[in-house]
Coordinates of C-alpha atoms in Angstrom, one line a residue:
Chain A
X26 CA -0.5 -31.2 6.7
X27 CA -2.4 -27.9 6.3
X28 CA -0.2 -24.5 5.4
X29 CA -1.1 -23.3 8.9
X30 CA 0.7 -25.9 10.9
X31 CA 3.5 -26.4 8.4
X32 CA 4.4 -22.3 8.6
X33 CA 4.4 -22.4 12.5
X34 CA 6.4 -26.2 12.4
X35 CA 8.9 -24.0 9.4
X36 CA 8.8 -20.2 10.1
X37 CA 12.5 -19.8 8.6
X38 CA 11.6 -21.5 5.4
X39 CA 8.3 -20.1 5.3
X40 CA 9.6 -16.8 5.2
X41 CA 12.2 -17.7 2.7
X42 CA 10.6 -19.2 0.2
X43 CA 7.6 -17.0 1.1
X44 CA 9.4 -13.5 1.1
X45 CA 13.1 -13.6 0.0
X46 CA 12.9 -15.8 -2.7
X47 CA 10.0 -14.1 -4.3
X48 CA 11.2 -10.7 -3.8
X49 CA 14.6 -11.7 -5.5
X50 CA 12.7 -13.5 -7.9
X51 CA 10.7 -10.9 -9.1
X52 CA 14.7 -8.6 -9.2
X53 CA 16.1 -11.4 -11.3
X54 CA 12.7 -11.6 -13.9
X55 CA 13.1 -7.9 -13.9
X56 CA 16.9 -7.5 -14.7
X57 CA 17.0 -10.2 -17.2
X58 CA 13.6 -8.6 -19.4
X59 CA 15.7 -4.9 -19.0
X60 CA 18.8 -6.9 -20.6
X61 CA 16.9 -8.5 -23.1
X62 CA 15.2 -5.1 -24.0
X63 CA 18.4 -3.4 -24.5
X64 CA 19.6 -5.9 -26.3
X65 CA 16.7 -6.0 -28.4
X66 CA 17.0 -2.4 -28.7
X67 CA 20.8 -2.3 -29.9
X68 CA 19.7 -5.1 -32.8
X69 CA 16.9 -2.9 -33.8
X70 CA 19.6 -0.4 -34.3
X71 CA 22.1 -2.2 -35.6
X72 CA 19.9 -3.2 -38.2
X73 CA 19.0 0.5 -39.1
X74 CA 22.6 1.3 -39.8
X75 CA 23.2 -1.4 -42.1
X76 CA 19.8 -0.4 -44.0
X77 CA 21.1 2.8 -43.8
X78 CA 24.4 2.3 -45.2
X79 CA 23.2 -0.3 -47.9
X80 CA 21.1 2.9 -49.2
X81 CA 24.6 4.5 -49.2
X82 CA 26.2 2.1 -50.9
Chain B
X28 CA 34.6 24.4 -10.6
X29 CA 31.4 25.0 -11.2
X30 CA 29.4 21.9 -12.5
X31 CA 27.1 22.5 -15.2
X32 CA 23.9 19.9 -13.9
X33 CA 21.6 21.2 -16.7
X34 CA 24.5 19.5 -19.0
X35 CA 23.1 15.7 -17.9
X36 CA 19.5 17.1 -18.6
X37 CA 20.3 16.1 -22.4
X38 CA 19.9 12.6 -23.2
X39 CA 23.6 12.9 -25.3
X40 CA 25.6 13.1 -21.8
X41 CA 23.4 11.4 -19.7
X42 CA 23.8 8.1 -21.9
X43 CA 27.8 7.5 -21.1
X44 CA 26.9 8.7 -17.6
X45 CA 24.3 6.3 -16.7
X46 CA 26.7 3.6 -18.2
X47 CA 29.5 4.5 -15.8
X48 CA 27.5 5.0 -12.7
X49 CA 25.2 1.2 -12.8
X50 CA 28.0 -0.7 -11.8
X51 CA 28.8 1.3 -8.9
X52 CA 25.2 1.3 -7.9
X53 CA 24.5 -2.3 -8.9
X54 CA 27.7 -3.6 -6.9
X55 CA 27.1 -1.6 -3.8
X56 CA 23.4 -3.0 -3.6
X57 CA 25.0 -7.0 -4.0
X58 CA 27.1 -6.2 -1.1
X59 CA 24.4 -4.2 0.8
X60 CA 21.7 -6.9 0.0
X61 CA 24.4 -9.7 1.7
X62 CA 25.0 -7.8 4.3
X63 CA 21.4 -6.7 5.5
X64 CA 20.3 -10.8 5.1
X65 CA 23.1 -11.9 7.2
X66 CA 22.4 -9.3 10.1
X67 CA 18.3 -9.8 9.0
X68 CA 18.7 -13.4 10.0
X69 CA 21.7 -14.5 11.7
X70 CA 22.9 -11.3 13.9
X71 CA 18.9 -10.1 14.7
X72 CA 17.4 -11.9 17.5
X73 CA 14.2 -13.8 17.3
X74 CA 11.1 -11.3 17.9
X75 CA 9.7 -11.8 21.5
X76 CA 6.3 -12.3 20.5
X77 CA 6.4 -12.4 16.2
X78 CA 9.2 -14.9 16.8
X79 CA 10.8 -15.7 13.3
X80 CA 7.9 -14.7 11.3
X81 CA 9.2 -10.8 11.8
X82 CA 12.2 -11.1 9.8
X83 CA 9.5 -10.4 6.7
X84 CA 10.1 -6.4 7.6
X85 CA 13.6 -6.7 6.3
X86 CA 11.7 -6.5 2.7
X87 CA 8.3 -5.5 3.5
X88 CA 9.4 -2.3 5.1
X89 CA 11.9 -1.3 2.6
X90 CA 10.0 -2.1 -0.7
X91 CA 6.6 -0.6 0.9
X92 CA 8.7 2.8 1.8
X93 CA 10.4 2.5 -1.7
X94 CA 7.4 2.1 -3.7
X95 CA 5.8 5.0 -2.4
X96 CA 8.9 7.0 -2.7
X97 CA 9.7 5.9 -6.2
X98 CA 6.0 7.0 -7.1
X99 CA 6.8 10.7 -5.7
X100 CA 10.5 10.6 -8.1
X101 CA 8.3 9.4 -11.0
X102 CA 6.2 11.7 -10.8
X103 CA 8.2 14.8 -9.9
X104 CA 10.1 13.6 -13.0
X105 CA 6.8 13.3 -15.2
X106 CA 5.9 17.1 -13.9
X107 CA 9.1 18.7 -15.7
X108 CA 8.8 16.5 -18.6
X109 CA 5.1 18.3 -18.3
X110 CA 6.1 21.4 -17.2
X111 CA 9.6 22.5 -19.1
X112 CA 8.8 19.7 -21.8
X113 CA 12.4 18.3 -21.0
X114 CA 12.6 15.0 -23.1
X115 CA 14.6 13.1 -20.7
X116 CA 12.6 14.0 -17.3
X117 CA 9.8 11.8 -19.2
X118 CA 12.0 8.9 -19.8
X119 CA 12.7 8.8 -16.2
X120 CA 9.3 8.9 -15.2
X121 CA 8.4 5.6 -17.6
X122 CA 12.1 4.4 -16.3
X123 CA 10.8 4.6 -12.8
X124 CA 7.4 2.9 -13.3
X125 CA 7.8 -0.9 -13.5
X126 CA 10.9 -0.9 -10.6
X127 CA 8.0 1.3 -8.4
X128 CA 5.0 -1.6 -9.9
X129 CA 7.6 -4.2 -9.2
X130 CA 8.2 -2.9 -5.2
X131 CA 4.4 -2.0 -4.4
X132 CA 3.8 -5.9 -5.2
X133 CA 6.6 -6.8 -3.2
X134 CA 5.3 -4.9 -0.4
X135 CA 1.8 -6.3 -0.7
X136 CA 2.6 -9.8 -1.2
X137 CA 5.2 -9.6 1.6
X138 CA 2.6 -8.3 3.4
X139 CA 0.3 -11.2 3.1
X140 CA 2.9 -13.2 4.4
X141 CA 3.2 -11.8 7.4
X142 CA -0.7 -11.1 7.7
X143 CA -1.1 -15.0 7.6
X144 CA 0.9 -16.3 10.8
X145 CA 0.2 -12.9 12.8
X146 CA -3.6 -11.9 11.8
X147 CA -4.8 -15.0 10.5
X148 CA -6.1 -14.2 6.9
X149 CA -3.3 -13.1 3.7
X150 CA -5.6 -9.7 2.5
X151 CA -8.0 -7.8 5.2
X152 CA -9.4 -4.3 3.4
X153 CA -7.5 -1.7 5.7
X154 CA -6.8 1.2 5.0
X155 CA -2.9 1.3 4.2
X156 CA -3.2 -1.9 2.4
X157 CA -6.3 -0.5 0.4
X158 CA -4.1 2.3 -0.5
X159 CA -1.0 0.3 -1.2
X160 CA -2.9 -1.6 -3.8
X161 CA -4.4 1.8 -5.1
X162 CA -0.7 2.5 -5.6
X163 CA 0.3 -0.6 -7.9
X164 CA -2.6 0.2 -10.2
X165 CA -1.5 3.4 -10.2
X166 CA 1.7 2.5 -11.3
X167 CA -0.2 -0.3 -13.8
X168 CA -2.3 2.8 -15.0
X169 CA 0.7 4.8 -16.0
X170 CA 2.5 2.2 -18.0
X171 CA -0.8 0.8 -19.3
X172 CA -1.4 4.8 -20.7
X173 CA 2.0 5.2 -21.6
X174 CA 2.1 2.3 -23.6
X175 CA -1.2 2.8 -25.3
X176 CA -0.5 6.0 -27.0
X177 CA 2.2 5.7 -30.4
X178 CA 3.1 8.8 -30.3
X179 CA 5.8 9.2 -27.2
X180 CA 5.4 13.3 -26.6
X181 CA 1.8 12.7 -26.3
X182 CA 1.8 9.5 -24.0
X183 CA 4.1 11.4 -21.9
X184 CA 1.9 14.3 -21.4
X185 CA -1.0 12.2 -20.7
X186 CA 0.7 9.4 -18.4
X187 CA 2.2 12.8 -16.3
X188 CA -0.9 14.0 -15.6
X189 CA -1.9 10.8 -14.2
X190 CA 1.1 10.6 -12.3
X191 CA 0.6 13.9 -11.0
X192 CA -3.2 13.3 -10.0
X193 CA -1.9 9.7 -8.1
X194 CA 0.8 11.4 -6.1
X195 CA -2.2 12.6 -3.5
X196 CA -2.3 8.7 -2.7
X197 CA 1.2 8.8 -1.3
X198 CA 0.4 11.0 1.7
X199 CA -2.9 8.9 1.8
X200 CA -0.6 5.6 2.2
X201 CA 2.0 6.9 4.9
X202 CA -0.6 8.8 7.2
X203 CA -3.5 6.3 7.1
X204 CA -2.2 4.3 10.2
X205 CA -2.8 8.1 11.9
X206 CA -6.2 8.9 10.5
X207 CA -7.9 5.6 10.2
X208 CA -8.1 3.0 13.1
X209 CA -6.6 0.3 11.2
X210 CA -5.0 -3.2 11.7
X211 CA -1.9 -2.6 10.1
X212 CA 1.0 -1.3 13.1
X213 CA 2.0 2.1 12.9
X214 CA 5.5 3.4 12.7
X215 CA 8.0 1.2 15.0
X216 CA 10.9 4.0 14.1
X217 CA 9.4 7.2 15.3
X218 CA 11.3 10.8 15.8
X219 CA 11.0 10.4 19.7
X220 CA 12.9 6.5 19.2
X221 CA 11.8 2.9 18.7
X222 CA 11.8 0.0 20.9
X223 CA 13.5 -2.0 18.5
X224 CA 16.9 -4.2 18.8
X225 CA 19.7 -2.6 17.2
X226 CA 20.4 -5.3 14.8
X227 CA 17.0 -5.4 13.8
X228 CA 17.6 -1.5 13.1
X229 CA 20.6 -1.7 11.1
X230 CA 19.3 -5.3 8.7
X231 CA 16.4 -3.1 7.7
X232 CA 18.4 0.3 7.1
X233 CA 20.7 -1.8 5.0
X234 CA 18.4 -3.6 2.9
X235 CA 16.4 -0.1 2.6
X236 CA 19.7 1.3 1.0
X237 CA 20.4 -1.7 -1.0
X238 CA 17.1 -2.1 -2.3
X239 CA 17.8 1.8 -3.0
X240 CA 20.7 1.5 -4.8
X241 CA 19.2 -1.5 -6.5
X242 CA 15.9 0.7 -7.8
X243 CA 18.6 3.4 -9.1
X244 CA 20.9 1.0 -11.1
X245 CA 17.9 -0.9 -12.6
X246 CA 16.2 2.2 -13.8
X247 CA 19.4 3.8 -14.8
X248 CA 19.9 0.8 -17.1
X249 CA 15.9 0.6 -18.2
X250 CA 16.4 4.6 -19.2
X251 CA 19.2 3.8 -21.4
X252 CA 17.6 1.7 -23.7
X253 CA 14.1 4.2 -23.6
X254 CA 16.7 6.8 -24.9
X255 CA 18.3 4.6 -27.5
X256 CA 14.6 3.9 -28.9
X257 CA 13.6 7.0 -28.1
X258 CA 16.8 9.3 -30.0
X259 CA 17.1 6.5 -32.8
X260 CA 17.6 8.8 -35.5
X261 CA 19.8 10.9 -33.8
X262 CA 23.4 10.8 -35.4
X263 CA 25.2 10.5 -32.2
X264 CA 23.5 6.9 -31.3
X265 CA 24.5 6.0 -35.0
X266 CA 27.8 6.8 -33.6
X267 CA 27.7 5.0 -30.6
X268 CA 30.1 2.0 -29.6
X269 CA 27.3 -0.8 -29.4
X270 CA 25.6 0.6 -31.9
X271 CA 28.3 0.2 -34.4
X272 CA 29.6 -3.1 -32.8

């Protein structure tokens, strides 16, 4: 069955997996790499104190 | 009492301040996002003539209005990094870049979507959907120059100017249903009214709002990890909670 009769048999699903589902894809992709960069980030840190305070020490 | 706003221009205040204000933001957009979806598709009628394939506007409309919006914030933000050499204005700006990127491909694939069932073909070259493409690599451009020069001042100053020099595609984008003859509708919600069911009205003011609220928590939370890189030597992020956690 070709994409054009199955989106007119299924516009509901069409437009949820077509649409929705993409669009809260693409959120979910995007708040999970801005976690992981900030928690990236804080290990960076975290690592630059205790070189700092090693050079202390 | 007097609130001093040029105090949350410093990175040091606006940190704790961002941290506080994402969940507000980022809960009210969950709740907004349900709500919009259940009037989008079980309150709104069925279009008379779209039928079901209309309920796409819910997120095309939003995304497409908030991508070209988020491009004028990034770079009104990038022009007083530019312009009063404010350190976090520019971290804004390259906050505001992907979530902007992220909506303008929303709105275009969202777009083809609905161009398939109602035009027959996912991509015709008209002129708002020209320009709303032009937008994405303009957004693509800015991260793509930001990221390609080490030094962050300097990448700021240049990515700005870009920033500056796209913004004339935004006016290009919302008037080009006026100027051009083209094959995208124009404006359903007009000053004089709209034809549209009030349900239909009120799914896609909500999920406008939530998707607003969304853009603001996400970027609120991407700035506060461009300032923690960014002010890394600074005593007070040595001093900082996570930091020492």
């Amino acid at each position: 069955m070709s994409l054009d009769i199955w989106m007119r048999e299924n516009p509901l699903t069409y437009v949820w997996i077509g649409s929705y589902a993409v669009a809260f894809l693409v959120f979910a992709i995007e708040i999970f790499m801005v976690i992981h960069k900030r928690k990236i980030t804080l290990d960076q840190l975290r690592m630059m104190r205790e070189a700092d305070e090693s050079k202390e020490e | 009492m007097a609130i001093n706003w040029f105090k949350y221009s410093a990175p040091t205040t606006f940190y704790p301040l961002a941290g506080k204000l994402i969940p507000w933001f980022a809960v009210s957009a969950a709740i907004l996002f349900a709500a919009g979806l259940y009037i989008g598709f079980v309150v709104a009628p069925a279009d008379a003539t779209q039928g079901e394939f209309y309920r796409i506007i819910f997120i095309h409309v939003p995304a497409s209005i908030i991508s070209m919006f988020l491009y004028l914030v990034m770079a009104g933000y990038a022009a007083l990094g530019l312009i009063f050499n404010t350190r976090l204005s520019s971290m804004m700006a390259s906050a505001v870049a992907p979530t902007g990127a992220l909506f303008a491909f929303i709105s275009l694939w969202t777009g083809a979507l609905w161009g398939k069932p109602m035009w027959g073909a996912w991509w015709v070259w008209d002129a708002r959907m020209t320009s709303e493409l032009i937008l994405l690599f303009l957004y693509l451009g800015f991260i793509a120059l930001h990221a390609s020069i080490e030094d962050p001042r300097r990448a700021d100053r240049a990515a700005a100017l870009l920033a500056i020099v796209g913004s004339v595609n935004v006016p290009i984008i919302y008037f080009s249903v006026k100027w051009w003859n083209t094959l995208h509708q124009g404006s359903t919600i007009k000053y004089s009214g709209t034809s549209m069911h009030i349900a239909m009205q009120q799914a896609m003011f909500i999920m406008m709002a939530a998707c607003w609220l969304y853009a603001i928590a996400i970027t609120l939370m991407r700035v506060r990890s461009i300032i923690l890189e960014r002010e890394r030597n600074s005593k007070w992020v040595a001093q900082l909670i996570e930091v020492k956690s």
